[in-house]
Amino acid sequence: MALGVVKSLAAFLLLLNFCMFVIVGAIAGWALNNALNHTYSTGPGKALPVGFSAVYFPMGNEATG
């Protein structure tokens, strides 16, 4: 009887884990897409700055101002 409870609890936790995985993946995909769409752009014939990265997420004090 206790084995059935453990199996159902494990199945519920597995489903919950998968749902959270999908949600976090969707948010990460949106953030990456948004960062690539709003990245630094140059005109034709201009070179990119030194140290340029298409995906740049400020960390620490740069993010908060």
Coordinates of C-alpha atoms in Angstrom, one line a residue:
M1 CA 0.0 0.0 0.0
A2 CA 2.8 2.4 0.8
L3 CA 4.5 1.5 -2.4
G4 CA 1.5 2.9 -4.4
V5 CA 1.7 6.2 -2.5
V6 CA 5.4 6.5 -3.2
K7 CA 4.9 5.8 -6.9
S8 CA 2.1 8.3 -7.3
L9 CA 4.2 10.9 -5.4
A10 CA 7.2 10.2 -7.7
A11 CA 5.0 10.5 -10.8
F12 CA 3.6 13.8 -9.5
L13 CA 7.1 15.2 -8.8
L14 CA 8.3 14.0 -12.2
L15 CA 5.4 15.8 -13.9
L16 CA 6.0 19.0 -11.9
N17 CA 9.7 18.9 -12.8
F18 CA 8.9 18.6 -16.5
C19 CA 6.4 21.5 -16.3
M20 CA 9.0 23.7 -14.6
F21 CA 11.6 22.7 -17.2
V22 CA 9.3 23.7 -20.0
I23 CA 8.4 27.1 -18.3
V24 CA 12.1 27.9 -17.6
G25 CA 13.1 26.9 -21.2
A26 CA 10.4 29.1 -22.7
I27 CA 11.5 32.1 -20.6
A28 CA 15.1 31.5 -21.5
G29 CA 14.3 31.2 -25.1
W30 CA 12.3 34.5 -25.0
A31 CA 15.1 36.3 -23.2
L32 CA 17.7 35.1 -25.7
N33 CA 15.5 36.0 -28.7
N34 CA 14.8 39.4 -27.2
A35 CA 18.5 40.0 -26.6
L36 CA 19.4 39.1 -30.2
N37 CA 16.6 41.3 -31.6
H38 CA 17.6 44.4 -29.7
T39 CA 21.4 44.0 -29.9
Y40 CA 23.8 46.7 -31.1
S41 CA 23.6 47.2 -34.9
T42 CA 25.9 49.0 -37.2
G43 CA 25.4 50.5 -40.6
P44 CA 26.6 48.9 -43.8
G45 CA 30.4 48.9 -44.2
K46 CA 31.0 49.7 -40.5
A47 CA 33.0 47.3 -38.3
L48 CA 31.8 46.0 -35.0
P49 CA 33.4 47.3 -31.9
V50 CA 36.3 45.4 -30.3
G51 CA 35.0 42.9 -27.7
F52 CA 31.5 42.9 -29.2
S53 CA 29.1 40.1 -28.2
A54 CA 25.7 39.6 -29.7
V55 CA 24.3 38.4 -26.4
Y56 CA 25.2 40.6 -23.5
F57 CA 23.5 40.5 -20.1
P58 CA 24.8 43.0 -17.6
M59 CA 25.7 41.6 -14.2
G60 CA 26.0 43.2 -10.8
N61 CA 26.0 47.0 -10.6
E62 CA 25.7 47.5 -14.4
A63 CA 22.3 45.8 -14.3
T64 CA 20.9 47.9 -11.5
G65 CA 22.3 51.3 -12.4

